[in-house]
Structure formats: C-alpha cells, structure tokens
Amino acid sequence: MNEILILRSSFQTDEYVKKEYAELLSLLAEKCNASFNMVGEEMPLPQIEKHDTFLVATGGVEGLFVKLLENEFVAKNVTLIADGRNNSLAASMEILTYLNEKGGNGKIIHGTNEEIVADLLGPQQIKSDKKLVSNVNAENVKSSRLIEFNRIAIFGEPSDWLIASGVDREFVKEKFNVDFVNVDIERLVARVQLIDDEMVELLAKDYEDSGISFGEANHRDLLNSLKLYLAISQICHEENCTCLTIRCFDIVKQLKATSCLALAMLNDEGIDASCEGDLQSLLTMIMARRIAWQPAFMANPSGMSKENGTTTFAHCTIPMSMCRKYGFRSHFESGLGIAIAGEIPVNQRYTIFKWGGRRLERFFVEEVDAVEKPYSEHLCRTQITFKFYKPEYMLNRPIGNHHIIIKGAVAGKIRQAMKEIGVEEVM
C-alpha cells in the first residue's frame, strides 16, 4: 500500500494523534504495509505526491483537504479512513459530500480497527451508487410557506471545515423569501465585553441552585457563556432576526468562551440556532420546528456499528428541553468554556432529518429508536445512539456531516412537506 496521509486539526498535536491511533497505525503498517505522513491544519502544505488514502484523525480538517485537492495532492479515487473518534466520521462525510458535488469519486471506510484493515485489504462491501443521489433540478424546487419570512442572522462566515454545507443565498432568498443578515464577529465580541458579571449573575444562580453538575467547567465559564447568550439575543432583537447561525470556534479563540449554552437556550426559546455557520442545518432545523412544533438537536454522526446495527450522534449543544437531565462540561475540541452534557431519553422514537444541497434540492429522513450505549470520552458531550445503520447513505452519499434529530415519529410529515416543494429524497 502507498503512504497514508493523516489529517488533523490545529486543536490537536502530532503526538496526540500518534498516541490516540497507535493500535490502528500499527495494524495498518503490519497488515497493509502502510507508511504514514501527518499534516496539521496549521502547518504549511508538504511537498508530496498525489495520495488516494487519507486517515481523518479529527474533525476540522475539511478545509485542509480542500487545500490539498486544489494543490493537486489528491488522487482521482479517494479512500477516507475514519473510526469515529474525535469527529473523524463527521469530517469524512463533509469531505465526501464535497467530492461528490465536485464530480469526484470517494468512499469512507469506517468501523473497528480490524474492520478498517479488512476493508482495505479486501473488496469493498459498499459500492458507490449514483442512484442514491437526487437528480432533481434545483430550479424546480418550489417556495414553501413553512419557512417563509425568516430573517437569519449570520454571525461570521461558515466554519472553514464546512466545505459542503453552504447554500446559494440568492437562490434561497428568492425561492423562500428568506433574508440573510450578516453580523460581524467583532460586533458580537464588542457587545459581550459591554456586559458585566452582575447582568448575568441571576441567570447563573438559577442554574447553580438547581444542583447542576459542572465537570471541568466553573462559575466563570458559566458567566461568560451567559454573556454570549445575552449579546446574541440583543443583536438578533436589534436586527429583527428570528433565527441564527454562528461561527462559534472564532468565539472560542477570542473570548475563551463557548456559545454551546447560548444556542441551547435560544433553541428552547423558539429561536432556531445552529453551530459553525451551517446554513443547511439551520434551514433543516427551521423546517423541523414548523413541522414538529419543537426544537431539534443538531449533531454529528460519530460512529457506526455493523455488529449492532447502530449509529451514534454527538454534539456539545442541545436544547435542554430534549434532555432527561443534563450537566455542564468543557467544550470537547477545545477543552474550554461550557458544553451541554445531556442525557437523551432512550427507548423512544426519533426522526433523523437533513435538508441540503447548495439549492436545497435533496433531503434525507429516517425514523429510528434510541438505545442505551456507554458514554465515550472521545466524542462531543451529548451523545445518543440509534438503531440505525445505513452505510450506503452515510459512507457513500451523505448530505454533509451535521444531521438534525427530532423527538417523535414525523418522517411522514416531512416527506409530505418536501414533496410539496419539489425536493427529492435521498434513500
């Protein structure tokens, strides 16, 4: 086997990746005769030959992959290895969606270390099926009163790794009468700095008096998160915006605070709010609320089990109303601020939904049952596992990485709404 290029984000180090994936790297070297070269998101691009096999070691490397592709370091047919830890599966799905949209060929190999090695050595059980992707003409997508008249605040641009989750804003504005309001991150930072501790102490006291667990987080982290909540709320009110998305990792870097709690609170208040500047996911959340009359959980697919027929989703923010109980921990990738560690009720029916494409021309929906699974320290803080195993969709033709989780069985209503506006289902 040729050299495998390992991709990692700037939030992790070479040493961390080598330790985290020591067993897999050893197996790949022994069984597949593989060698390795690691590239960090913050590092200059290496002078390398074209690669066809990539180990996606963490999330946040999608922009790095685009740079490699633009510099012709990526072969025509691509294999992405992802075991699911550290948002690697979600990142691989975003990359593969981008490749598919650009007319490229690729596949994701995912599973246990042994399954990954077996798939690399033997013929693939999952083959690309072009029929899985809708060929619907986006021009035929009709407007829908379900999402009309929204003003969406966009705090900063989409995160660099969301290479396949943007929308054609002019098209969406014309078709769905949606206005986009750009809000500079510096405006938000300045507003946060105007809010003193006293303005949010009562809110903080409400949480602390409830006996909530804090994990690695502390009182200062809570105050900073609530300041973000107040600042975002104020700006949305000033701009008459009914929903929002935010480039949250820039906030982490500038303020050492996270917007996870703010987004959770806003979603519970009826203001749909998505992470990372992901407009496709935000529009999915808006549609979900109009259909199901409740907030939804925006999450990363984080791992699939062939043996159990399950898929785990995880993220660091969730509407608290969806949780049986919850606590506060640090943000998974950065170790800073506050994230929501929610326990979602199991043995219940949920719906997985994603509306995507640059012109919102396709969607995926599936009703699933939630099951118990041990908590993992390798994933974002809120985790839920479903009896759901669709490798032909997840590993070949996904619609981006984030998917939206809704309580209850509402797939039929979603299909009807999508049919009315001419959007085709990805099976």
GROMACS .gro file of C-alpha atoms in nm:
model
  427
    1MET     CA    1   0.000   0.000   0.000
    2ASN     CA    2   0.114   0.356  -0.068
    3GLU     CA    3   0.167   0.616   0.202
    4ILE     CA    4  -0.141   0.714   0.404
    5LEU     CA    5  -0.175   1.086   0.470
    6ILE     CA    6  -0.301   1.158   0.823
    7LEU     CA    7  -0.507   1.477   0.863
    8ARG     CA    8  -0.550   1.650   1.200
    9SER     CA    9  -0.689   1.985   1.317
   10SER     CA   10  -0.497   2.262   1.492
   11PHE     CA   11  -0.673   2.170   1.819
   12GLN     CA   12  -0.465   1.851   1.837
   13THR     CA   13  -0.094   1.767   1.806
   14ASP     CA   14   0.103   1.506   1.617
   15GLU     CA   15   0.187   1.340   1.948
   16TYR     CA   16  -0.179   1.319   2.047
   17VAL     CA   17  -0.277   1.156   1.716
   18LYS     CA   18   0.010   0.907   1.728
   19LYS     CA   19  -0.091   0.803   2.079
   20GLU     CA   20  -0.465   0.802   2.010
   21TYR     CA   21  -0.434   0.590   1.695
   22ALA     CA   22  -0.130   0.382   1.793
   23GLU     CA   23  -0.311   0.049   1.761
   24LEU     CA   24  -0.468   0.130   1.424
   25LEU     CA   25  -0.142   0.268   1.283
   26SER     CA   26   0.042  -0.042   1.399
   27LEU     CA   27  -0.215  -0.270   1.234
   28LEU     CA   28  -0.209  -0.072   0.910
   29ALA     CA   29   0.170  -0.088   0.900
   30GLU     CA   30   0.176  -0.460   0.978
   31LYS     CA   31  -0.119  -0.588   0.773
   32CYS     CA   32  -0.128  -0.336   0.488
   33ASN     CA   33   0.241  -0.246   0.468
   34ALA     CA   34   0.139   0.119   0.507
   35SER     CA   35   0.362   0.416   0.580
   36PHE     CA   36   0.235   0.748   0.715
   37ASN     CA   37   0.276   1.122   0.677
   38MET     CA   38   0.091   1.363   0.907
   39VAL     CA   39  -0.037   1.706   0.809
   40GLY     CA   40  -0.175   1.954   1.061
   41GLU     CA   41  -0.433   2.215   0.973
   42GLU     CA   42  -0.196   2.493   1.083
   43MET     CA   43   0.112   2.354   0.904
   44PRO     CA   44   0.240   2.454   0.557
   45LEU     CA   45   0.140   2.204   0.290
   46PRO     CA   46   0.408   1.941   0.240
   47GLN     CA   47   0.565   1.870  -0.096
   48ILE     CA   48   0.412   1.531  -0.160
   49GLU     CA   49   0.290   1.308  -0.438
   50LYS     CA   50  -0.079   1.252  -0.502
   51HIS     CA   51  -0.246   1.047  -0.229
   52ASP     CA   52  -0.551   0.827  -0.259
   53THR     CA   53  -0.582   0.718   0.105
   54PHE     CA   54  -0.636   0.956   0.398
   55LEU     CA   55  -0.673   0.883   0.768
   56VAL     CA   56  -0.907   1.151   0.902
   57ALA     CA   57  -0.786   1.167   1.261
   58THR     CA   58  -1.001   1.458   1.385
   59GLY     CA   59  -1.278   1.690   1.283
   60GLY     CA   60  -1.196   2.032   1.145
   61VAL     CA   61  -0.973   1.908   0.860
   62GLU     CA   62  -1.216   1.961   0.573
   63GLY     CA   63  -1.060   2.293   0.472
   64LEU     CA   64  -0.718   2.127   0.480
   65PHE     CA   65  -0.844   1.858   0.243
   66VAL     CA   66  -0.970   2.126   0.001
   67LYS     CA   67  -0.623   2.286   0.002
   68LEU     CA   68  -0.465   1.951  -0.077
   69LEU     CA   69  -0.718   1.899  -0.357
   70GLU     CA   70  -0.660   2.246  -0.502
   71ASN     CA   71  -0.284   2.185  -0.499
   72GLU     CA   72  -0.333   1.854  -0.684
   73PHE     CA   73  -0.215   1.635  -0.396
   74VAL     CA   74  -0.533   1.425  -0.411
   75ALA     CA   75  -0.574   1.131  -0.648
   76LYS     CA   76  -0.885   1.071  -0.863
   77ASN     CA   77  -1.030   0.797  -0.643
   78VAL     CA   78  -1.016   0.865  -0.270
   79THR     CA   79  -1.047   0.644   0.038
   80LEU     CA   80  -1.116   0.816   0.371
   81ILE     CA   81  -1.045   0.617   0.689
   82ALA     CA   82  -1.246   0.721   0.995
   83ASP     CA   83  -1.307   0.524   1.313
   84GLY     CA   84  -1.547   0.787   1.452
   85ARG     CA   85  -1.342   0.925   1.739
   86ASN     CA   86  -1.276   1.298   1.761
   87ASN     CA   87  -1.543   1.379   1.498
   88SER     CA   88  -1.349   1.192   1.230
   89LEU     CA   89  -1.659   1.033   1.074
   90ALA     CA   90  -1.842   1.365   1.054
   91ALA     CA   91  -1.542   1.529   0.888
   92SER     CA   92  -1.516   1.243   0.639
   93MET     CA   93  -1.884   1.278   0.549
   94GLU     CA   94  -1.839   1.651   0.484
   95ILE     CA   95  -1.535   1.581   0.265
   96LEU     CA   96  -1.714   1.308   0.071
   97THR     CA   97  -2.019   1.530   0.015
   98TYR     CA   98  -1.785   1.797  -0.126
   99LEU     CA   99  -1.610   1.545  -0.352
  100ASN     CA  100  -1.942   1.415  -0.482
  101GLU     CA  101  -2.061   1.768  -0.559
  102LYS     CA  102  -1.736   1.834  -0.747
  103GLY     CA  103  -1.778   1.515  -0.954
  104GLY     CA  104  -1.507   1.324  -0.770
  105ASN     CA  105  -1.506   0.965  -0.653
  106GLY     CA  106  -1.459   0.854  -0.296
  107LYS     CA  107  -1.565   0.623  -0.017
  108ILE     CA  108  -1.541   0.612   0.360
  109ILE     CA  109  -1.401   0.311   0.542
  110HIS     CA  110  -1.535   0.307   0.896
  111GLY     CA  111  -1.554   0.062   1.184
  112THR     CA  112  -1.331  -0.110   1.436
  113ASN     CA  113  -0.957  -0.127   1.370
  114GLU     CA  114  -0.995  -0.483   1.244
  115GLU     CA  115  -1.286  -0.391   1.016
  116ILE     CA  116  -1.091  -0.100   0.869
  117VAL     CA  117  -0.792  -0.321   0.791
  118ALA     CA  118  -1.015  -0.594   0.643
  119ASP     CA  119  -1.190  -0.342   0.418
  120LEU     CA  120  -0.858  -0.203   0.297
  121LEU     CA  121  -0.726  -0.550   0.219
  122GLY     CA  122  -1.040  -0.695   0.061
  123PRO     CA  123  -1.310  -0.591  -0.184
  124GLN     CA  124  -1.544  -0.323  -0.057
  125GLN     CA  125  -1.887  -0.441   0.051
  126ILE     CA  126  -2.031  -0.095  -0.005
  127LYS     CA  127  -2.020   0.030  -0.361
  128SER     CA  128  -2.093   0.377  -0.486
  129ASP     CA  129  -2.446   0.407  -0.618
  130LYS     CA  130  -2.514   0.720  -0.816
  131LYS     CA  131  -2.888   0.649  -0.792
  132LEU     CA  132  -2.873   0.731  -0.423
  133VAL     CA  133  -2.836   1.098  -0.510
  134SER     CA  134  -3.127   1.302  -0.632
  135ASN     CA  135  -3.100   1.434  -0.985
  136VAL     CA  136  -3.378   1.682  -0.921
  137ASN     CA  137  -3.334   2.018  -1.091
  138ALA     CA  138  -3.297   2.276  -0.818
  139GLU     CA  139  -3.481   2.528  -1.033
  140ASN     CA  140  -3.796   2.317  -0.983
  141VAL     CA  141  -3.781   2.347  -0.605
  142LYS     CA  142  -4.087   2.549  -0.507
  143SER     CA  143  -4.113   2.804  -0.232
  144SER     CA  144  -4.273   2.697   0.095
  145ARG     CA  145  -4.480   2.894   0.342
  146LEU     CA  146  -4.325   2.668   0.607
  147ILE     CA  147  -4.004   2.867   0.611
  148GLU     CA  148  -4.106   3.200   0.457
  149PHE     CA  149  -4.048   3.537   0.620
  150ASN     CA  150  -3.749   3.437   0.830
  151ARG     CA  151  -3.464   3.679   0.887
  152ILE     CA  152  -3.149   3.481   0.956
  153ALA     CA  153  -2.857   3.638   1.144
  154ILE     CA  154  -2.524   3.501   1.027
  155PHE     CA  155  -2.258   3.569   1.290
  156GLY     CA  156  -1.938   3.541   1.087
  157GLU     CA  157  -1.890   3.316   0.786
  158PRO     CA  158  -1.937   2.936   0.795
  159SER     CA  159  -1.653   2.748   0.963
  160ASP     CA  160  -1.368   2.660   0.728
  161TRP     CA  161  -1.438   2.288   0.756
  162LEU     CA  162  -1.797   2.321   0.632
  163ILE     CA  163  -1.694   2.281   0.271
  164ALA     CA  164  -2.025   2.126   0.160
  165SER     CA  165  -2.283   2.281   0.395
  166GLY     CA  166  -2.333   2.624   0.242
  167VAL     CA  167  -2.630   2.737   0.033
  168ASP     CA  168  -2.680   2.961  -0.267
  169ARG     CA  169  -2.809   3.253  -0.064
  170GLU     CA  170  -2.956   3.443  -0.358
  171PHE     CA  171  -3.146   3.135  -0.470
  172VAL     CA  172  -3.277   3.064  -0.120
  173LYS     CA  173  -3.373   3.428  -0.072
  174GLU     CA  174  -3.571   3.433  -0.396
  175LYS     CA  175  -3.737   3.092  -0.358
  176PHE     CA  176  -3.821   3.106   0.012
  177ASN     CA  177  -3.834   3.477   0.090
  178VAL     CA  178  -3.554   3.438   0.345
  179ASP     CA  179  -3.339   3.740   0.434
  180PHE     CA  180  -2.978   3.690   0.543
  181VAL     CA  181  -2.832   3.948   0.783
  182ASN     CA  182  -2.452   3.941   0.815
  183VAL     CA  183  -2.326   4.022   1.165
  184ASP     CA  184  -1.952   4.072   1.208
  185ILE     CA  185  -1.799   3.859   1.482
  186GLU     CA  186  -1.621   4.168   1.615
  187ARG     CA  187  -1.959   4.331   1.676
  188LEU     CA  188  -2.058   4.033   1.889
  189VAL     CA  189  -1.726   4.035   2.075
  190ALA     CA  190  -1.763   4.407   2.148
  191ARG     CA  191  -2.117   4.354   2.276
  192VAL     CA  192  -2.007   4.073   2.506
  193GLN     CA  193  -1.740   4.300   2.653
  194LEU     CA  194  -2.008   4.557   2.742
  195ILE     CA  195  -2.191   4.306   2.959
  196ASP     CA  196  -2.064   4.289   3.317
  197ASP     CA  197  -2.094   3.996   3.557
  198GLU     CA  198  -2.383   4.148   3.750
  199MET     CA  199  -2.607   4.143   3.442
  200VAL     CA  200  -2.594   3.762   3.425
  201GLU     CA  201  -2.542   3.661   3.789
  202LEU     CA  202  -2.912   3.591   3.847
  203LEU     CA  203  -2.925   3.361   3.544
  204ALA     CA  204  -2.614   3.184   3.667
  205LYS     CA  205  -2.762   3.146   4.014
  206ASP     CA  206  -3.070   2.974   3.868
  207TYR     CA  207  -2.852   2.706   3.712
  208GLU     CA  208  -2.627   2.666   4.015
  209ASP     CA  209  -2.920   2.646   4.258
  210SER     CA  210  -3.067   2.364   4.051
  211GLY     CA  211  -2.776   2.144   4.159
  212ILE     CA  212  -2.642   2.101   3.806
  213SER     CA  213  -2.305   1.924   3.777
  214PHE     CA  214  -2.018   2.124   3.630
  215GLY     CA  215  -1.747   1.872   3.542
  216GLU     CA  216  -1.444   2.068   3.418
  217ALA     CA  217  -1.644   2.392   3.386
  218ASN     CA  218  -1.674   2.655   3.659
  219HIS     CA  219  -1.866   2.968   3.761
  220ARG     CA  220  -1.656   3.196   3.539
  221ASP     CA  221  -1.724   2.975   3.237
  222LEU     CA  222  -2.096   2.995   3.312
  223LEU     CA  223  -2.090   3.375   3.335
  224ASN     CA  224  -1.901   3.403   3.006
  225SER     CA  225  -2.147   3.168   2.830
  226LEU     CA  226  -2.444   3.366   2.961
  227LYS     CA  227  -2.288   3.691   2.840
  228LEU     CA  228  -2.272   3.539   2.492
  229TYR     CA  229  -2.637   3.438   2.522
  230LEU     CA  230  -2.737   3.791   2.618
  231ALA     CA  231  -2.525   3.952   2.346
  232ILE     CA  232  -2.658   3.723   2.072
  233SER     CA  233  -3.016   3.781   2.190
  234GLN     CA  234  -2.971   4.159   2.189
  235ILE     CA  235  -2.827   4.169   1.838
  236CYS     CA  236  -3.095   3.936   1.698
  237HIS     CA  237  -3.359   4.165   1.852
  238GLU     CA  238  -3.194   4.474   1.703
  239GLU     CA  239  -3.180   4.313   1.358
  240ASN     CA  240  -3.531   4.167   1.387
  241CYS     CA  241  -3.393   3.818   1.323
  242THR     CA  242  -3.594   3.509   1.406
  243CYS     CA  243  -3.308   3.256   1.382
  244LEU     CA  244  -2.931   3.247   1.355
  245THR     CA  245  -2.612   3.060   1.290
  246ILE     CA  246  -2.271   3.141   1.435
  247ARG     CA  247  -1.907   3.076   1.352
  248CYS     CA  248  -1.858   2.955   1.707
  249PHE     CA  249  -1.493   2.845   1.702
  250ASP     CA  250  -1.382   3.204   1.642
  251ILE     CA  251  -1.560   3.296   1.965
  252VAL     CA  252  -1.374   3.020   2.148
  253LYS     CA  253  -1.040   3.155   2.026
  254GLN     CA  254  -1.114   3.522   2.102
  255LEU     CA  255  -1.310   3.502   2.427
  256LYS     CA  256  -1.208   3.157   2.561
  257ALA     CA  257  -1.582   3.102   2.589
  258THR     CA  258  -1.828   2.885   2.400
  259SER     CA  259  -2.170   2.954   2.252
  260CYS     CA  260  -2.298   2.600   2.326
  261LEU     CA  261  -2.516   2.709   2.619
  262ALA     CA  262  -2.638   3.021   2.437
  263LEU     CA  263  -2.755   2.818   2.137
  264ALA     CA  264  -2.924   2.562   2.363
  265MET     CA  265  -3.116   2.836   2.545
  266LEU     CA  266  -3.216   3.012   2.223
  267ASN     CA  267  -3.344   2.691   2.065
  268ASP     CA  268  -3.555   2.627   2.373
  269GLU     CA  269  -3.694   2.980   2.345
  270GLY     CA  270  -3.810   2.923   1.987
  271ILE     CA  271  -3.516   3.090   1.811
  272ASP     CA  272  -3.363   2.829   1.584
  273ALA     CA  273  -2.985   2.848   1.618
  274SER     CA  274  -2.717   2.633   1.454
  275CYS     CA  275  -2.345   2.595   1.517
  276GLU     CA  276  -2.046   2.660   1.294
  277GLY     CA  277  -2.227   2.880   1.043
  278ASP     CA  278  -2.404   2.574   0.899
  279LEU     CA  279  -2.691   2.718   0.695
  280GLN     CA  280  -2.814   2.385   0.558
  281SER     CA  281  -2.856   2.255   0.911
  282LEU     CA  282  -3.023   2.577   1.026
  283LEU     CA  283  -3.278   2.560   0.744
  284THR     CA  284  -3.338   2.195   0.834
  285MET     CA  285  -3.400   2.300   1.196
  286ILE     CA  286  -3.640   2.573   1.084
  287MET     CA  287  -3.836   2.325   0.873
  288ALA     CA  288  -3.831   2.068   1.156
  289ARG     CA  289  -3.981   2.318   1.401
  290ARG     CA  290  -4.253   2.421   1.155
  291ILE     CA  291  -4.349   2.055   1.109
  292ALA     CA  292  -4.298   1.910   1.459
  293TRP     CA  293  -4.354   2.227   1.670
  294GLN     CA  294  -4.048   2.164   1.885
  295PRO     CA  295  -3.674   2.236   1.890
  296ALA     CA  296  -3.426   1.992   1.738
  297PHE     CA  297  -3.076   1.860   1.812
  298MET     CA  298  -2.805   1.939   1.554
  299ALA     CA  299  -2.548   1.660   1.580
  300ASN     CA  300  -2.253   1.489   1.415
  301PRO     CA  301  -2.272   1.124   1.309
  302SER     CA  302  -1.986   0.996   1.523
  303GLY     CA  303  -1.974   0.621   1.484
  304MET     CA  304  -2.147   0.322   1.326
  305SER     CA  305  -2.154  -0.038   1.445
  306LYS     CA  306  -2.203  -0.308   1.186
  307GLU     CA  307  -2.237  -0.567   1.461
  308ASN     CA  308  -2.515  -0.386   1.650
  309GLY     CA  309  -2.672  -0.206   1.354
  310THR     CA  310  -2.644   0.129   1.532
  311THR     CA  311  -2.518   0.481   1.470
  312THR     CA  312  -2.415   0.730   1.738
  313PHE     CA  313  -2.466   1.105   1.704
  314ALA     CA  314  -2.300   1.364   1.926
  315HIS     CA  315  -2.255   1.738   1.974
  316CYS     CA  316  -2.176   1.988   2.250
  317THR     CA  317  -2.505   2.176   2.242
  318ILE     CA  318  -2.864   2.055   2.262
  319PRO     CA  319  -3.192   2.218   2.370
  320MET     CA  320  -3.217   2.129   2.737
  321SER     CA  321  -3.588   2.052   2.693
  322MET     CA  322  -3.487   1.745   2.491
  323CYS     CA  323  -3.283   1.603   2.779
  324ARG     CA  324  -3.391   1.377   3.064
  325LYS     CA  325  -3.122   1.555   3.264
  326TYR     CA  326  -2.807   1.747   3.178
  327GLY     CA  327  -2.486   1.886   3.320
  328PHE     CA  328  -2.213   2.125   3.211
  329ARG     CA  329  -1.871   2.019   3.090
  330SER     CA  330  -1.594   2.181   2.887
  331HIS     CA  331  -1.622   2.204   2.510
  332PHE     CA  332  -1.493   1.877   2.361
  333GLU     CA  333  -1.247   2.000   2.097
  334SER     CA  334  -1.101   2.298   2.282
  335GLY     CA  335  -1.141   2.197   2.648
  336LEU     CA  336  -1.272   2.548   2.716
  337GLY     CA  337  -1.596   2.709   2.829
  338ILE     CA  338  -1.921   2.522   2.875
  339ALA     CA  339  -2.080   2.244   2.673
  340ILE     CA  340  -2.408   2.068   2.739
  341ALA     CA  341  -2.369   1.706   2.852
  342GLY     CA  342  -2.726   1.593   2.805
  343GLU     CA  343  -2.889   1.257   2.870
  344ILE     CA  344  -3.149   1.199   2.600
  345PRO     CA  345  -3.435   0.960   2.679
  346VAL     CA  346  -3.391   0.617   2.519
  347ASN     CA  347  -3.645   0.352   2.419
  348GLN     CA  348  -3.825   0.626   2.232
  349ARG     CA  349  -3.885   0.710   1.866
  350TYR     CA  350  -3.688   0.989   1.697
  351THR     CA  351  -3.655   1.123   1.344
  352ILE     CA  352  -3.324   1.197   1.169
  353PHE     CA  353  -3.362   1.472   0.909
  354LYS     CA  354  -3.128   1.664   0.676
  355TRP     CA  355  -3.227   1.908   0.403
  356GLY     CA  356  -2.931   2.002   0.189
  357GLY     CA  357  -2.756   2.079  -0.135
  358ARG     CA  358  -2.648   2.424  -0.246
  359ARG     CA  359  -3.004   2.492  -0.361
  360LEU     CA  360  -3.179   2.271  -0.108
  361GLU     CA  361  -3.267   2.018  -0.375
  362ARG     CA  362  -3.246   1.696  -0.171
  363PHE     CA  363  -3.322   1.561   0.175
  364PHE     CA  364  -3.279   1.254   0.394
  365VAL     CA  365  -3.520   1.137   0.663
  366GLU     CA  366  -3.546   0.823   0.875
  367GLU     CA  367  -3.741   0.724   1.188
  368VAL     CA  368  -3.526   0.548   1.448
  369ASP     CA  369  -3.532   0.411   1.802
  370ALA     CA  370  -3.286   0.534   2.066
  371VAL     CA  371  -3.091   0.270   2.258
  372GLU     CA  372  -2.852   0.271   2.554
  373LYS     CA  373  -2.479   0.291   2.490
  374PRO     CA  374  -2.183   0.362   2.724
  375TYR     CA  375  -2.064   0.721   2.729
  376SER     CA  376  -1.745   0.791   2.532
  377GLU     CA  377  -1.481   1.049   2.622
  378HIS     CA  378  -1.377   1.051   2.254
  379LEU     CA  379  -1.694   1.227   2.135
  380CYS     CA  380  -1.877   1.554   2.193
  381ARG     CA  381  -2.050   1.587   2.528
  382THR     CA  382  -2.411   1.498   2.437
  383GLN     CA  383  -2.441   1.155   2.278
  384ILE     CA  384  -2.729   0.942   2.152
  385THR     CA  385  -2.725   0.603   1.979
  386PHE     CA  386  -2.997   0.482   1.744
  387LYS     CA  387  -3.094   0.153   1.589
  388PHE     CA  388  -2.995   0.297   1.254
  389TYR     CA  389  -2.742   0.155   1.011
  390LYS     CA  390  -2.738   0.285   0.654
  391PRO     CA  391  -2.378   0.261   0.532
  392GLU     CA  392  -2.485   0.305   0.170
  393TYR     CA  393  -2.602   0.656   0.260
  394MET     CA  394  -2.361   0.752   0.537
  395LEU     CA  395  -2.042   0.624   0.376
  396ASN     CA  396  -2.115   0.685   0.009
  397ARG     CA  397  -2.362   0.968  -0.048
  398PRO     CA  398  -2.421   1.169   0.270
  399ILE     CA  399  -2.569   1.518   0.279
  400GLY     CA  400  -2.289   1.687   0.473
  401ASN     CA  401  -2.194   1.595   0.826
  402HIS     CA  402  -2.448   1.752   1.063
  403HIS     CA  403  -2.791   1.590   1.085
  404ILE     CA  404  -3.097   1.705   1.279
  405ILE     CA  405  -3.258   1.489   1.548
  406ILE     CA  406  -3.628   1.542   1.628
  407LYS     CA  407  -3.826   1.376   1.908
  408GLY     CA  408  -4.110   1.162   1.779
  409ALA     CA  409  -4.205   0.997   1.451
  410VAL     CA  410  -4.251   1.276   1.198
  411ALA     CA  411  -4.088   1.133   0.883
  412GLY     CA  412  -4.423   1.111   0.705
  413LYS     CA  413  -4.499   1.478   0.766
  414ILE     CA  414  -4.150   1.574   0.650
  415ARG     CA  415  -4.181   1.369   0.331
  416GLN     CA  416  -4.514   1.534   0.255
  417ALA     CA  417  -4.372   1.883   0.310
  418MET     CA  418  -4.068   1.808   0.092
  419LYS     CA  419  -4.290   1.662  -0.181
  420GLU     CA  420  -4.500   1.979  -0.184
  421ILE     CA  421  -4.195   2.192  -0.260
  422GLY     CA  422  -4.039   1.953  -0.512
  423VAL     CA  423  -3.741   1.826  -0.310
  424GLU     CA  424  -3.627   1.472  -0.379
  425GLU     CA  425  -3.542   1.218  -0.112
  426VAL     CA  426  -3.200   1.053  -0.085
  427MET     CA  427  -3.258   0.691   0.015
   0.00000   0.00000   0.00000
